[in-house]
Amino acid sequence: MSKIMADERRLLKSVVIAAWIILTVFLAFILGLSAPWEKLMGHSFFASMATTHGIFATLGVIIGSATGYLGWRLLLGHLKAYRDLRILATISSVLAFLAITTGNWIYIAYRGPEGPREFFINNFPEIHEIFFEFKEFIALFTLPIAVAATFILWKYKDSLQHDQSLRNAVGMMIAVGWSVLMIAFVLGATITKLMAVS
Amino acid sequence: MTEERQAIIKKNGHAAAAMISAMIGILSLAVSHVFSLLSKESSNLMLEVGKTWIPGAEGIGPYSGKETFMLIGWFSSWLILYFVLRNRDVKLSHYGITFMIGVGISTLLVWAPFLDLLK
C-alpha cells in the first residue's frame, strides 16, 4: 500500500516538473521572440554591456547571498547541505568573473569623453574619487576570495564536516566575500542611479 | 580520533595556500594602486602592463595594469604555496587571521580618504 502511494507521489512530482518545464520553455519562446530587446538592452554596445553587467551583478548578489547564508551555517557548524554550498560557491565564482569582465568593458565608457567620470569630476568629484574608485577595486576582491573558497569546498569535500578549522576558514572567507560583494553592488547601483553609461 | 575519521581528514596545506594566495592577489592590487598614485611614471607603467594582454586596456587606463598585478600576485603565489604547503598540516586559524589582516589593509589602501590621511 505504502509502495503504491510512494509511486503515485513520484509520478505526481514528475508530472508537475514536466508541466513546469514545458510551460516555461513555451513562455520563454513567445516572450523571447516578441520582446523588443534592443529597447531593454540600450542603443549602444556599452549600454548593452552595462545591462549585462547589471544582470550578472544582480545574479551574483542573489546566488552570493544564498552562498553567504550556507557559509554562515557552515561557520556555526549547523550545515548539512554541503553539496548545495559547493554548487552555489562555484556559480558565485563564475558570476564574479563574468561581472568583472563585463565591468571592464563598461569602464571604458565610464572613462570616455562625456562619460560619467567626466560628469562626476565636474559636478560631484567625491562620487568618483571616493565611491567609484573604492567600488572598482573592492569588486575585484570578490574573485580571488570566491575562487579560493570554492577550491577548498571541492578539495576537502569529504573532510570538511569532520574538520572544524577548515569549516571556520571557508565560512570566514565566504563572509568576507559576501561583504565585499554587497559593498560593490550597492555602490555600483547607487552610482548608476546618478549617471549610467550610454 | 578514530582511524576512519583520520583517513577522511586531509592535510590542510592546500586550503592555507588557496587562502593566502587570494590575500596576496588582493594585496598586490591595492599596493599597485598606491604605486600608481605616487608618480605619473608608475601610472604609465601600469597602463603598459595592462596593454600587453587586456583588450581595450587603453580605455580603462592604469586599472588594467593593477588587475594584471592582482592576477600575477594571486596565481604565482598560489603556485609557489601549493608546492610548499601541499604535504603540511598547518594551524589554519593563523592563516585565517593573516588573510583577514591582509584583506583589511587592502581595503584601507583603496579607500581614498585613508590615503589622504597618509599624505
XYZ file of N, CA, C and O in Angstrom, chain A residues 69-187:
476
model
N 24.531 32.628 3.210
C 23.704 32.023 4.259
C 24.227 30.619 4.613
O 24.394 30.283 5.791
N 24.514 29.831 3.573
C 25.026 28.470 3.832
C 26.415 28.546 4.477
O 26.760 27.717 5.325
N 27.201 29.548 4.065
C 28.524 29.755 4.660
C 28.412 30.091 6.142
O 29.214 29.639 6.961
N 27.401 30.875 6.477
C 27.154 31.226 7.884
C 26.776 29.991 8.691
O 27.240 29.774 9.797
N 25.921 29.128 8.081
C 25.535 27.871 8.735
C 26.769 26.966 8.920
O 26.896 26.291 9.929
N 27.657 27.014 7.914
C 28.890 26.221 7.992
C 29.755 26.706 9.150
O 30.296 25.914 9.927
N 29.848 28.027 9.261
C 30.660 28.631 10.320
C 30.119 28.261 11.701
O 30.878 28.000 12.635
N 28.794 28.206 11.817
C 28.177 27.864 13.106
C 28.184 26.359 13.374
O 27.854 25.917 14.470
N 28.532 25.574 12.334
C 28.557 24.125 12.484
C 27.190 23.479 12.328
O 26.981 22.351 12.757
N 26.242 24.197 11.695
C 24.883 23.661 11.538
C 24.602 23.168 10.114
O 23.497 22.739 9.834
N 25.572 23.287 9.223
C 25.286 22.996 7.808
C 25.183 21.493 7.544
O 25.995 20.712 8.034
N 24.135 21.133 6.771
C 24.005 19.745 6.315
C 24.180 19.697 4.788
O 24.628 18.712 4.254
N 23.823 20.815 4.110
C 23.784 20.819 2.641
C 25.144 21.206 2.056
O 25.292 22.260 1.419
N 26.150 20.348 2.265
C 27.494 20.642 1.761
C 27.520 20.703 0.242
O 28.198 21.536 -0.348
N 26.767 19.814 -0.378
C 26.746 19.770 -1.845
C 26.169 21.062 -2.408
O 26.695 21.633 -3.366
N 25.087 21.535 -1.789
C 24.456 22.791 -2.235
C 25.447 23.945 -2.117
O 25.529 24.796 -3.008
N 26.183 23.973 -1.020
C 27.149 25.058 -0.815
C 28.238 25.014 -1.887
O 28.631 26.057 -2.426
N 28.713 23.792 -2.218
C 29.749 23.670 -3.256
C 29.240 24.209 -4.588
O 29.929 24.954 -5.281
N 28.007 23.844 -4.932
C 27.448 24.270 -6.229
C 27.240 25.792 -6.240
O 27.623 26.475 -7.198
N 26.657 26.326 -5.176
C 26.403 27.772 -5.122
C 27.712 28.563 -5.134
O 27.810 29.618 -5.778
N 28.726 28.064 -4.429
C 30.017 28.761 -4.407
C 30.645 28.762 -5.801
O 31.243 29.764 -6.227
N 30.489 27.646 -6.522
C 31.037 27.572 -7.883
C 30.331 28.586 -8.781
O 30.983 29.328 -9.546
N 28.994 28.631 -8.697
C 28.242 29.592 -9.517
C 28.633 31.026 -9.130
O 28.798 31.890 -9.995
N 28.819 31.283 -7.836
C 29.230 32.620 -7.380
C 30.575 33.021 -7.995
O 30.759 34.168 -8.395
N 31.491 32.069 -8.057
C 32.815 32.366 -8.644
C 32.686 32.719 -10.117
O 33.302 33.676 -10.599
N 31.864 31.931 -10.830
C 31.668 32.188 -12.265
C 31.019 33.570 -12.458
O 31.438 34.357 -13.320
N 30.013 33.879 -11.634
C 29.332 35.168 -11.753
C 30.269 36.331 -11.402
O 30.202 37.394 -12.018
N 31.144 36.126 -10.426
C 32.122 37.178 -10.078
C 33.019 37.449 -11.281
O 33.270 38.610 -11.635
N 33.460 36.381 -11.946
C 34.311 36.535 -13.131
C 33.566 37.283 -14.246
O 34.087 38.228 -14.844
N 32.314 36.873 -14.496
C 31.537 37.499 -15.579
C 31.226 38.968 -15.265
O 31.292 39.828 -16.154
N 30.891 39.252 -14.013
C 30.589 40.647 -13.638
C 31.836 41.515 -13.772
O 31.752 42.670 -14.222
N 32.993 40.964 -13.441
C 34.236 41.740 -13.542
C 34.622 41.986 -15.004
O 34.981 43.103 -15.376
N 34.504 40.955 -15.832
C 34.895 41.140 -17.245
C 33.947 42.109 -17.955
O 34.396 42.969 -18.715
N 32.645 42.001 -17.706
C 31.715 42.961 -18.333
C 31.911 44.360 -17.725
O 31.788 45.368 -18.430
N 32.245 44.401 -16.428
C 32.526 45.687 -15.778
C 33.719 46.388 -16.411
O 33.739 47.612 -16.558
N 34.720 45.586 -16.815
C 35.889 46.149 -17.504
C 35.487 46.885 -18.774
O 35.998 47.947 -19.087
N 34.563 46.278 -19.528
C 34.137 46.897 -20.791
C 33.405 48.207 -20.548
O 33.643 49.202 -21.239
N 32.511 48.224 -19.545
C 31.760 49.470 -19.336
C 32.626 50.538 -18.670
O 32.309 51.724 -18.748
N 33.732 50.110 -18.080
C 34.652 51.112 -17.510
C 35.232 51.989 -18.630
O 35.556 53.161 -18.407
N 35.349 51.402 -19.827
C 35.834 52.186 -20.977
C 34.879 53.356 -21.230
O 35.305 54.505 -21.388
N 33.582 53.067 -21.237
C 32.583 54.123 -21.464
C 32.527 55.079 -20.276
O 32.312 56.290 -20.451
N 32.725 54.548 -19.082
C 32.706 55.393 -17.878
C 33.792 56.463 -17.962
O 33.580 57.621 -17.623
N 34.985 56.045 -18.468
C 36.117 56.973 -18.534
C 36.138 57.784 -19.824
O 36.943 58.705 -19.983
N 35.280 57.438 -20.768
C 35.287 58.071 -22.086
C 34.807 59.519 -22.054
O 34.325 60.012 -21.035
N 34.961 60.225 -23.206
C 34.518 61.618 -23.281
C 33.023 61.745 -22.999
O 32.236 60.931 -23.514
N 32.656 62.699 -22.187
C 31.269 62.938 -21.769
C 30.667 61.740 -21.032
O 29.443 61.591 -20.963
N 31.525 60.913 -20.496
C 31.053 59.766 -19.718
C 30.788 60.168 -18.272
O 31.034 61.312 -17.876
N 30.311 59.216 -17.471
C 30.015 59.511 -16.053
C 31.208 60.064 -15.276
O 31.046 60.933 -14.433
N 32.425 59.575 -15.595
C 33.599 60.045 -14.838
C 33.764 61.557 -14.993
O 33.953 62.267 -13.991
N 33.667 62.004 -16.244
C 33.809 63.443 -16.520
C 32.710 64.229 -15.800
O 32.971 65.261 -15.178
N 31.490 63.676 -15.876
C 30.347 64.340 -15.224
C 30.559 64.430 -13.712
O 30.362 65.494 -13.108
N 30.989 63.329 -13.111
C 31.166 63.331 -11.655
C 32.311 64.257 -11.239
O 32.185 65.006 -10.259
N 33.425 64.217 -11.973
C 34.574 65.062 -11.604
C 34.181 66.546 -11.677
O 34.582 67.348 -10.831
N 33.354 66.894 -12.681
C 32.941 68.297 -12.825
C 31.871 68.712 -11.822
O 31.796 69.869 -11.433
N 31.019 67.762 -11.437
C 29.866 68.128 -10.591
C 29.939 67.586 -9.155
O 29.639 68.314 -8.214
N 30.297 66.317 -9.029
C 30.376 65.699 -7.698
C 31.688 64.903 -7.615
O 31.673 63.675 -7.718
N 32.806 65.613 -7.450
C 34.106 64.899 -7.513
C 34.242 63.760 -6.512
O 34.893 62.750 -6.803
N 33.585 63.884 -5.340
C 33.711 62.828 -4.320
C 33.131 61.497 -4.810
O 33.602 60.421 -4.425
N 32.098 61.611 -5.651
C 31.469 60.370 -6.157
C 32.503 59.540 -6.908
O 32.623 58.320 -6.712
N 33.296 60.190 -7.768
C 34.308 59.442 -8.499
C 35.500 59.103 -7.613
O 35.911 57.943 -7.531
N 36.020 60.131 -6.953
C 37.304 59.968 -6.261
C 37.217 59.048 -5.040
O 38.209 58.410 -4.684
N 36.082 59.017 -4.402
C 35.966 58.157 -3.211
C 35.148 56.903 -3.521
O 35.655 55.784 -3.479
N 33.894 57.109 -3.897
C 32.998 55.949 -4.005
C 33.280 55.067 -5.222
O 33.366 53.848 -5.105
N 33.442 55.687 -6.406
C 33.659 54.832 -7.576
C 35.018 54.151 -7.511
O 35.146 52.968 -7.821
N 36.050 54.938 -7.134
C 37.402 54.355 -7.030
C 37.387 53.147 -6.078
O 37.994 52.128 -6.361
N 36.695 53.301 -4.964
C 36.605 52.212 -3.986
C 35.850 51.029 -4.573
O 36.284 49.881 -4.460
N 34.753 51.318 -5.237
C 33.913 50.256 -5.818
C 34.660 49.442 -6.876
O 34.569 48.220 -6.896
N 35.432 50.132 -7.721
C 36.103 49.414 -8.813
C 37.164 48.448 -8.278
O 37.456 47.441 -8.906
N 37.736 48.754 -7.107
C 38.739 47.847 -6.537
C 38.104 46.769 -5.665
O 38.474 45.604 -5.749
N 37.170 47.187 -4.840
C 36.578 46.222 -3.905
C 35.831 45.119 -4.680
O 35.769 43.972 -4.244
N 35.299 45.482 -5.860
C 34.599 44.485 -6.684
C 35.558 43.378 -7.125
O 35.166 42.217 -7.253
N 36.832 43.751 -7.335
C 37.815 42.744 -7.767
C 38.158 41.765 -6.637
O 38.592 40.650 -6.898
N 37.985 42.198 -5.401
C 38.295 41.317 -4.260
C 37.450 40.032 -4.319
O 37.858 38.997 -3.807
N 36.255 40.154 -4.894
C 35.328 39.018 -4.852
C 35.885 37.782 -5.567
O 35.655 36.658 -5.118
N 36.626 38.014 -6.671
C 37.055 36.864 -7.484
C 38.047 35.945 -6.753
O 37.762 34.742 -6.618
N 39.188 36.468 -6.269
C 40.104 35.540 -5.578
C 39.472 34.887 -4.352
O 39.712 33.697 -4.104
N 38.665 35.655 -3.620
C 38.055 35.087 -2.398
C 37.073 33.977 -2.766
O 37.091 32.890 -2.182
N 36.213 34.247 -3.770
C 35.218 33.238 -4.172
C 35.897 31.990 -4.731
O 35.511 30.860 -4.398
N 36.918 32.188 -5.560
C 37.599 31.033 -6.173
C 38.328 30.214 -5.095
O 38.259 28.978 -5.098
N 38.995 30.904 -4.172
C 39.720 30.176 -3.113
C 38.745 29.385 -2.237
O 38.997 28.220 -1.918
N 37.614 30.009 -1.872
C 36.624 29.308 -1.033
C 36.050 28.102 -1.790
O 35.901 27.013 -1.221
N 35.764 28.302 -3.083
C 35.220 27.205 -3.906
C 36.221 26.062 -4.007
O 35.855 24.883 -3.888
N 37.481 26.413 -4.225
C 38.539 25.396 -4.319
C 38.579 24.545 -3.038
O 38.615 23.317 -3.098
N 38.550 25.225 -1.891
C 38.633 24.498 -0.612
C 37.400 23.597 -0.429
O 37.510 22.452 0.004
N 36.222 24.126 -0.803
C 34.987 23.335 -0.656
C 35.041 22.048 -1.472
O 34.573 20.999 -1.037
N 35.612 22.126 -2.678
C 35.696 20.925 -3.531
C 36.854 20.014 -3.100
O 36.712 18.797 -3.040
N 37.980 20.636 -2.791
C 39.179 19.857 -2.438
C 38.950 19.048 -1.153
O 39.411 17.924 -1.026
N 38.235 19.646 -0.204
C 38.039 18.996 1.101
C 36.588 18.555 1.302
O 36.089 18.576 2.423
N 35.938 18.187 0.225
C 34.504 17.891 0.340
C 34.208 16.726 1.288
O 33.151 16.704 1.916
N 35.158 15.772 1.397
C 34.912 14.636 2.296
C 35.313 14.930 3.738
O 34.784 14.340 4.668
N 36.297 15.816 3.901
C 36.808 16.036 5.264
C 36.229 17.273 5.937
O 36.398 17.444 7.138
N 35.519 18.096 5.186
C 35.030 19.368 5.728
C 34.150 19.178 6.965
O 34.282 19.902 7.950
N 33.262 18.166 6.902
C 32.346 18.016 8.036
C 33.023 17.450 9.286
O 32.455 17.482 10.370
N 34.268 16.972 9.116
C 34.990 16.447 10.285
C 36.055 17.424 10.781
O 36.731 17.143 11.761
N 36.256 18.528 10.083
C 37.369 19.421 10.404
C 36.862 20.835 10.690
O 36.553 21.604 9.773
N 36.800 21.157 11.966
C 36.266 22.455 12.393
C 37.084 23.632 11.854
O 36.531 24.651 11.424
N 38.424 23.493 11.826
C 39.263 24.619 11.400
C 39.049 24.930 9.915
O 39.065 26.091 9.505
N 38.825 23.883 9.115
C 38.532 24.100 7.690
C 37.186 24.808 7.527
O 37.040 25.724 6.720
N 36.207 24.364 8.301
C 34.874 24.990 8.222
C 34.963 26.459 8.618
O 34.365 27.324 7.975
N 35.730 26.741 9.655
C 35.901 28.133 10.087
C 36.536 28.967 8.964
O 36.115 30.096 8.704
N 37.580 28.383 8.349
C 38.308 29.120 7.308
C 37.383 29.452 6.131
O 37.315 30.601 5.671
N 36.646 28.444 5.652
C 35.772 28.675 4.492
C 34.619 29.600 4.868
O 34.271 30.512 4.096
N 34.042 29.383 6.047
C 32.930 30.236 6.487
C 33.361 31.688 6.577
O 32.645 32.591 6.140
N 34.564 31.912 7.097
C 35.086 33.273 7.210
C 35.322 33.885 5.828
O 34.965 35.042 5.567
N 35.880 33.091 4.909
C 36.130 33.610 3.553
C 34.825 33.958 2.850
O 34.730 34.979 2.157
N 33.813 33.108 3.016
C 32.519 33.380 2.390
C 31.908 34.654 2.984
O 31.345 35.488 2.257
N 32.050 34.831 4.293
C 31.502 36.041 4.934
C 32.191 37.293 4.399
O 31.528 38.295 4.070
N 33.521 37.231 4.266
C 34.270 38.388 3.738
C 33.875 38.623 2.270
O 33.635 39.761 1.845
N 33.800 37.535 1.512
C 33.430 37.645 0.090
C 32.052 38.259 -0.088
O 31.843 39.121 -0.952
N 31.105 37.823 0.742
C 29.742 38.359 0.646
C 29.729 39.851 1.001
O 29.052 40.641 0.351
N 30.507 40.238 2.002
C 30.548 41.646 2.423
C 31.071 42.539 1.293
O 30.475 43.580 0.994
N 32.185 42.130 0.664
C 32.729 42.976 -0.409
C 31.803 42.979 -1.625
O 31.664 43.994 -2.313
N 31.148 41.843 -1.861
C 30.176 41.777 -2.959
C 29.049 42.787 -2.742
O 28.665 43.522 -3.663
N 28.534 42.838 -1.522
C 27.426 43.749 -1.230
C 27.860 45.214 -1.329
O 27.120 46.057 -1.854
N 29.063 45.517 -0.855
C 29.571 46.898 -0.946
C 29.662 47.300 -2.424
O 29.199 48.377 -2.820
N 30.266 46.416 -3.228
C 30.435 46.722 -4.656
C 29.079 46.889 -5.339
O 28.879 47.818 -6.141
N 28.139 46.003 -5.008
C 26.827 46.067 -5.663
C 26.076 47.340 -5.291
O 25.547 48.033 -6.157
N 26.037 47.653 -4.000
C 25.277 48.831 -3.549
C 25.896 50.107 -4.129
O 25.178 50.980 -4.641
N 27.233 50.198 -4.107
C 27.868 51.388 -4.666
C 27.634 51.467 -6.178
O 27.356 52.545 -6.720
